[in-house]
């Protein structure tokens, strides 16, 4: 599924931050606030899913067809990849390695399958999972987005419950943030990442915890 990261990325002073969470939990908004406040780089994924209204090519995703995705994957150009809701998603390797080598904070907004793959290659990646306050609230938020019809909403809701369970048991997440109030959840995430960056600046690389 993936090749190990290069030495340049493994020995850099940059930090790889993973932000995951179920659809509708508000993770994209949190991710973009963290990106702005901490002057981070956002990793733009490639996907085979069709563009939705408002999606910007090269900003939100690189939209590719399946043969192109498979070619990138087979050439080792993806750091991780996964199939989510019948479409493929993957993280281009080169921008991540370049950001880490330059000592930057790079954010990957990816699902649990992707987070597991990244942590296997780069255990020092810092991973945050955004949780809804409870399941009825998540269902309400999915409906409130008015983006999908009810059958798609139910499919996303079922997958969300599975993803939350998997996130809690897979052992790759360093922290869980409950998004009850968006401003509070954003501030908590920024603070968590700030503290982690500060701790790493103080600790020699060899003593960093996973
Ligand atoms: P959406 O299509 O709604 O933007 O994203 C669907 C799901 O795919 C979300 O859980 C999102 O985090 C995940 N995702 C987006 N990009 C990637 C990626 O590059 N790799 C993986 N593993 N998941 C991704």
mmCIF file of C-alpha atoms and ligand atoms in Angstrom:
data_model
loop_
_atom_site.group_PDB
_atom_site.id
_atom_site.type_symbol
_atom_site.label_atom_id
_atom_site.label_comp_id
_atom_site.label_asym_id
_atom_site.label_seq_id
_atom_site.Cartn_x
_atom_site.Cartn_y
_atom_site.Cartn_z
ATOM 1 C CA UNK A 1 0.000 0.000 0.000
ATOM 2 C CA UNK A 2 2.887 2.386 0.640
ATOM 3 C CA UNK A 3 6.642 2.833 0.625
ATOM 4 C CA UNK A 4 8.535 4.025 3.699
ATOM 5 C CA UNK A 5 9.302 7.710 3.930
ATOM 6 C CA UNK A 6 12.689 8.900 2.831
ATOM 7 C CA UNK A 7 15.415 9.616 5.387
ATOM 8 C CA UNK A 8 15.098 13.321 4.665
ATOM 9 C CA UNK A 9 11.545 13.273 5.998
ATOM 10 C CA UNK A 10 12.285 10.978 8.916
ATOM 11 C CA UNK A 11 15.110 13.042 10.305
ATOM 12 C CA UNK A 12 13.614 16.488 9.760
ATOM 13 C CA UNK A 13 12.494 18.939 12.430
ATOM 14 C CA UNK A 14 9.088 19.412 10.805
ATOM 15 C CA UNK A 15 5.954 17.905 12.262
ATOM 16 C CA UNK A 16 3.276 15.917 10.543
ATOM 17 C CA UNK A 17 -0.170 16.529 11.989
ATOM 18 C CA UNK A 18 -3.061 14.226 11.143
ATOM 19 C CA UNK A 19 -6.598 15.471 11.710
ATOM 20 C CA UNK A 20 -9.363 12.893 11.347
ATOM 21 C CA UNK A 21 -12.990 12.672 12.269
ATOM 22 C CA UNK A 22 -16.290 11.539 10.829
ATOM 23 C CA UNK A 23 -18.101 13.441 8.067
ATOM 24 C CA UNK A 24 -20.034 16.374 9.470
ATOM 25 C CA UNK A 25 -17.983 16.730 12.649
ATOM 26 C CA UNK A 26 -16.426 20.041 11.556
ATOM 27 C CA UNK A 27 -12.862 18.802 11.040
ATOM 28 C CA UNK A 28 -12.301 20.737 7.820
ATOM 29 C CA UNK A 29 -13.088 24.032 9.540
ATOM 30 C CA UNK A 30 -10.855 23.131 12.495
ATOM 31 C CA UNK A 31 -8.066 22.056 10.123
ATOM 32 C CA UNK A 32 -8.118 25.351 8.239
ATOM 33 C CA UNK A 33 -8.058 27.386 11.467
ATOM 34 C CA UNK A 34 -5.069 25.386 12.721
ATOM 35 C CA UNK A 35 -3.384 25.879 9.349
ATOM 36 C CA UNK A 36 -3.809 29.665 9.525
ATOM 37 C CA UNK A 37 -3.010 30.134 13.200
ATOM 38 C CA UNK A 38 0.092 27.964 13.187
ATOM 39 C CA UNK A 39 1.299 28.920 9.692
ATOM 40 C CA UNK A 40 1.114 25.298 8.622
ATOM 41 C CA UNK A 41 0.996 23.716 5.176
ATOM 42 C CA UNK A 42 -2.161 21.833 4.168
ATOM 43 C CA UNK A 43 -1.569 18.588 2.312
ATOM 44 C CA UNK A 44 -3.850 18.588 -0.745
ATOM 45 C CA UNK A 45 -5.026 15.027 -1.395
ATOM 46 C CA UNK A 46 -5.760 13.434 -4.747
ATOM 47 C CA UNK A 47 -9.190 11.908 -5.113
ATOM 48 C CA UNK A 48 -11.320 10.132 -7.673
ATOM 49 C CA UNK A 49 -14.524 11.478 -6.151
ATOM 50 C CA UNK A 50 -16.457 13.922 -8.325
ATOM 51 C CA UNK A 51 -16.064 17.603 -7.565
ATOM 52 C CA UNK A 52 -18.761 19.065 -5.322
ATOM 53 C CA UNK A 53 -19.971 22.664 -5.623
ATOM 54 C CA UNK A 54 -17.397 24.878 -3.945
ATOM 55 C CA UNK A 55 -14.515 22.392 -4.286
ATOM 56 C CA UNK A 56 -11.408 24.092 -5.671
ATOM 57 C CA UNK A 57 -8.962 22.124 -7.803
ATOM 58 C CA UNK A 58 -5.507 22.116 -6.242
ATOM 59 C CA UNK A 59 -6.750 23.804 -3.062
ATOM 60 C CA UNK A 60 -9.226 21.329 -1.558
ATOM 61 C CA UNK A 61 -8.236 18.323 -3.681
ATOM 62 C CA UNK A 62 -6.587 17.337 -6.925
ATOM 63 C CA UNK A 63 -9.404 15.657 -8.832
ATOM 64 C CA UNK A 64 -8.145 12.757 -10.935
ATOM 65 C CA UNK A 65 -9.645 9.791 -12.753
ATOM 66 C CA UNK A 66 -9.117 6.219 -11.571
ATOM 67 C CA UNK A 67 -6.311 5.330 -14.052
ATOM 68 C CA UNK A 68 -4.335 8.405 -12.968
ATOM 69 C CA UNK A 69 -4.871 7.577 -9.292
ATOM 70 C CA UNK A 70 -3.721 4.000 -9.857
ATOM 71 C CA UNK A 71 -0.680 5.237 -11.757
ATOM 72 C CA UNK A 72 0.319 7.574 -8.908
ATOM 73 C CA UNK A 73 -0.217 4.795 -6.374
ATOM 74 C CA UNK A 74 1.730 2.230 -8.398
ATOM 75 C CA UNK A 75 4.623 4.653 -8.924
ATOM 76 C CA UNK A 76 4.919 5.135 -5.158
ATOM 77 C CA UNK A 77 3.832 8.769 -5.370
ATOM 78 C CA UNK A 78 1.289 8.391 -2.561
ATOM 79 C CA UNK A 79 2.313 8.265 1.069
ATOM 80 C CA UNK A 80 -0.948 6.537 1.959
ATOM 81 C CA UNK A 81 -4.224 5.883 0.227
ATOM 82 C CA UNK A 82 -7.664 4.546 1.042
ATOM 83 C CA UNK A 83 -11.078 3.897 -0.431
ATOM 84 C CA UNK A 84 -13.727 5.984 1.286
ATOM 85 C CA UNK A 85 -17.389 5.973 0.221
ATOM 86 C CA UNK A 86 -16.591 4.215 -3.099
ATOM 87 C CA UNK A 87 -13.914 6.727 -4.075
ATOM 88 C CA UNK A 88 -10.161 6.687 -3.722
ATOM 89 C CA UNK A 89 -8.199 9.264 -1.737
ATOM 90 C CA UNK A 90 -4.455 9.578 -1.303
ATOM 91 C CA UNK A 91 -1.752 11.853 0.066
ATOM 92 C CA UNK A 92 0.869 12.964 -2.472
ATOM 93 C CA UNK A 93 4.260 12.037 -1.041
ATOM 94 C CA UNK A 94 6.482 14.788 -2.412
ATOM 95 C CA UNK A 95 4.843 17.880 -0.804
ATOM 96 C CA UNK A 96 4.801 16.170 2.600
ATOM 97 C CA UNK A 97 8.448 15.174 2.423
ATOM 98 C CA UNK A 98 9.419 18.655 1.201
ATOM 99 C CA UNK A 99 7.509 20.376 4.044
ATOM 100 C CA UNK A 100 9.013 18.106 6.697
ATOM 101 C CA UNK A 101 12.502 18.523 5.300
ATOM 102 C CA UNK A 102 11.984 22.315 5.462
ATOM 103 C CA UNK A 103 11.005 22.020 9.152
ATOM 104 C CA UNK A 104 7.368 22.955 8.601
ATOM 105 C CA UNK A 105 4.143 21.790 10.196
ATOM 106 C CA UNK A 106 2.152 19.891 7.592
ATOM 107 C CA UNK A 107 -1.485 18.909 8.114
ATOM 108 C CA UNK A 108 -3.094 15.832 6.622
ATOM 109 C CA UNK A 109 -6.873 15.700 6.874
ATOM 110 C CA UNK A 110 -7.337 11.993 6.288
ATOM 111 C CA UNK A 111 -9.412 9.085 7.532
ATOM 112 C CA UNK A 112 -8.494 6.405 10.097
ATOM 113 C CA UNK A 113 -7.197 3.961 7.448
ATOM 114 C CA UNK A 114 -4.785 6.639 6.230
ATOM 115 C CA UNK A 115 -3.736 7.616 9.761
ATOM 116 C CA UNK A 116 -2.811 4.002 10.526
ATOM 117 C CA UNK A 117 -0.629 3.857 7.401
ATOM 118 C CA UNK A 118 1.104 7.149 8.188
ATOM 119 C CA UNK A 119 1.816 6.192 11.800
ATOM 120 C CA UNK A 120 3.337 2.901 10.633
ATOM 121 C CA UNK A 121 5.830 4.876 8.549
ATOM 122 C CA UNK A 122 6.257 7.895 10.770
ATOM 123 C CA UNK A 123 5.431 7.051 14.409
ATOM 124 C CA UNK A 124 6.289 10.595 15.501
ATOM 125 C CA UNK A 125 3.358 11.988 13.499
ATOM 126 C CA UNK A 126 0.876 13.698 15.835
ATOM 127 C CA UNK A 127 -2.701 12.573 15.322
ATOM 128 C CA UNK A 128 -5.893 14.247 16.522
ATOM 129 C CA UNK A 129 -9.374 12.795 16.142
ATOM 130 C CA UNK A 130 -12.371 15.131 16.255
ATOM 131 C CA UNK A 131 -15.442 13.633 17.906
ATOM 132 C CA UNK A 132 -19.054 14.804 17.833
ATOM 133 C CA UNK A 133 -20.604 15.486 21.266
ATOM 134 C CA UNK A 134 -22.945 12.523 20.641
ATOM 135 C CA UNK A 135 -24.437 10.554 17.766
ATOM 136 C CA UNK A 136 -27.800 12.383 17.476
ATOM 137 C CA UNK A 137 -25.887 15.681 17.133
ATOM 138 C CA UNK A 138 -23.742 14.229 14.359
ATOM 139 C CA UNK A 139 -26.825 13.034 12.472
ATOM 140 C CA UNK A 140 -28.386 16.466 12.879
ATOM 141 C CA UNK A 141 -25.216 18.127 11.525
ATOM 142 C CA UNK A 142 -25.039 15.796 8.532
ATOM 143 C CA UNK A 143 -28.650 16.683 7.698
ATOM 144 C CA UNK A 144 -28.014 20.381 8.308
ATOM 145 C CA UNK A 145 -25.291 20.515 5.627
ATOM 146 C CA UNK A 146 -28.012 19.853 3.005
ATOM 147 C CA UNK A 147 -25.310 18.320 0.821
ATOM 148 C CA UNK A 148 -26.567 14.768 0.462
ATOM 149 C CA UNK A 149 -29.920 13.018 0.273
ATOM 150 C CA UNK A 150 -31.175 10.957 3.228
ATOM 151 C CA UNK A 151 -29.797 7.601 1.998
ATOM 152 C CA UNK A 152 -26.282 9.080 1.658
ATOM 153 C CA UNK A 153 -26.652 10.755 5.062
ATOM 154 C CA UNK A 154 -27.566 7.400 6.624
ATOM 155 C CA UNK A 155 -24.578 5.733 4.925
ATOM 156 C CA UNK A 156 -22.224 8.454 6.215
ATOM 157 C CA UNK A 157 -23.747 8.238 9.669
ATOM 158 C CA UNK A 158 -23.238 4.455 9.828
ATOM 159 C CA UNK A 159 -19.639 4.818 8.650
ATOM 160 C CA UNK A 160 -19.083 7.594 11.198
ATOM 161 C CA UNK A 161 -20.038 5.308 14.068
ATOM 162 C CA UNK A 162 -17.656 2.619 12.788
ATOM 163 C CA UNK A 163 -14.869 5.137 12.268
ATOM 164 C CA UNK A 164 -15.225 6.533 15.792
ATOM 165 C CA UNK A 165 -15.046 3.014 17.242
ATOM 166 C CA UNK A 166 -11.975 2.218 15.142
ATOM 167 C CA UNK A 167 -10.261 5.494 16.069
ATOM 168 C CA UNK A 168 -10.717 4.739 19.763
ATOM 169 C CA UNK A 169 -9.244 1.256 19.512
ATOM 170 C CA UNK A 170 -6.534 1.517 16.829
ATOM 171 C CA UNK A 171 -4.033 3.239 19.099
ATOM 172 C CA UNK A 172 -2.765 5.816 16.584
ATOM 173 C CA UNK A 173 -4.474 8.948 17.941
ATOM 174 C CA UNK A 174 -2.550 11.103 20.403
ATOM 175 C CA UNK A 175 -5.585 13.176 21.319
ATOM 176 C CA UNK A 176 -9.373 13.334 20.963
ATOM 177 C CA UNK A 177 -11.154 16.676 20.755
ATOM 178 C CA UNK A 178 -14.930 16.891 21.185
ATOM 179 C CA UNK A 179 -16.522 19.428 18.876
ATOM 180 C CA UNK A 180 -19.452 20.650 20.901
ATOM 181 C CA UNK A 181 -18.679 24.263 20.130
ATOM 182 C CA UNK A 182 -16.562 24.965 17.052
ATOM 183 C CA UNK A 183 -14.575 27.874 18.516
ATOM 184 C CA UNK A 184 -13.721 25.881 21.649
ATOM 185 C CA UNK A 185 -12.755 22.749 19.701
ATOM 186 C CA UNK A 186 -10.574 24.838 17.376
ATOM 187 C CA UNK A 187 -8.851 26.577 20.293
ATOM 188 C CA UNK A 188 -8.240 23.205 21.997
ATOM 189 C CA UNK A 189 -6.746 21.714 18.845
ATOM 190 C CA UNK A 190 -4.480 24.715 18.267
ATOM 191 C CA UNK A 191 -3.337 24.545 21.888
ATOM 192 C CA UNK A 192 -2.621 20.807 21.708
ATOM 193 C CA UNK A 193 -0.509 21.249 18.604
ATOM 194 C CA UNK A 194 1.286 24.320 20.014
ATOM 195 C CA UNK A 195 2.220 22.386 23.146
ATOM 196 C CA UNK A 196 3.423 19.426 21.122
ATOM 197 C CA UNK A 197 5.570 21.680 18.936
ATOM 198 C CA UNK A 198 7.034 23.362 22.017
ATOM 199 C CA UNK A 199 7.764 19.998 23.690
ATOM 200 C CA UNK A 200 9.544 18.776 20.564
ATOM 201 C CA UNK A 201 11.616 21.921 20.330
ATOM 202 C CA UNK A 202 12.868 21.256 23.859
ATOM 203 C CA UNK A 203 13.372 17.488 23.588
ATOM 204 C CA UNK A 204 16.263 16.070 21.565
ATOM 205 C CA UNK A 205 14.956 14.114 18.538
ATOM 206 C CA UNK A 206 16.078 10.785 20.040
ATOM 207 C CA UNK A 207 13.871 11.204 23.108
ATOM 208 C CA UNK A 208 10.704 12.214 21.278
ATOM 209 C CA UNK A 209 7.713 10.131 22.173
ATOM 210 C CA UNK A 210 5.565 8.501 19.507
HETATM 211 P P1 LIG B 1 -14.748 14.256 1.490
HETATM 212 O O1 LIG B 1 -14.956 13.586 0.171
HETATM 213 O O2 LIG B 1 -16.033 14.434 2.252
HETATM 214 O O3 LIG B 1 -13.954 15.535 1.348
HETATM 215 O O4 LIG B 1 -13.831 13.289 2.381
HETATM 216 C C1 LIG B 1 -14.268 12.000 2.715
HETATM 217 C C2 LIG B 1 -13.296 11.369 3.703
HETATM 218 O O5 LIG B 1 -12.035 11.108 3.062
HETATM 219 C C3 LIG B 1 -12.967 12.217 4.928
HETATM 220 O O6 LIG B 1 -13.002 11.377 6.085
HETATM 221 C C4 LIG B 1 -11.553 12.690 4.669
HETATM 222 O O7 LIG B 1 -10.849 12.924 5.867
HETATM 223 C C5 LIG B 1 -10.987 11.504 3.923
HETATM 224 N N1 LIG B 1 -9.807 11.854 3.116
HETATM 225 C C6 LIG B 1 -9.587 12.974 2.399
HETATM 226 N N2 LIG B 1 -8.385 12.945 1.802
HETATM 227 C C7 LIG B 1 -7.813 11.767 2.170
HETATM 228 C C8 LIG B 1 -6.542 11.154 1.887
HETATM 229 O O8 LIG B 1 -5.697 11.674 1.177
HETATM 230 N N3 LIG B 1 -6.327 9.934 2.440
HETATM 231 C C9 LIG B 1 -7.244 9.315 3.245
HETATM 232 N N4 LIG B 1 -6.905 8.139 3.761
HETATM 233 N N5 LIG B 1 -8.441 9.861 3.532
HETATM 234 C C10 LIG B 1 -8.721 11.070 2.997
#
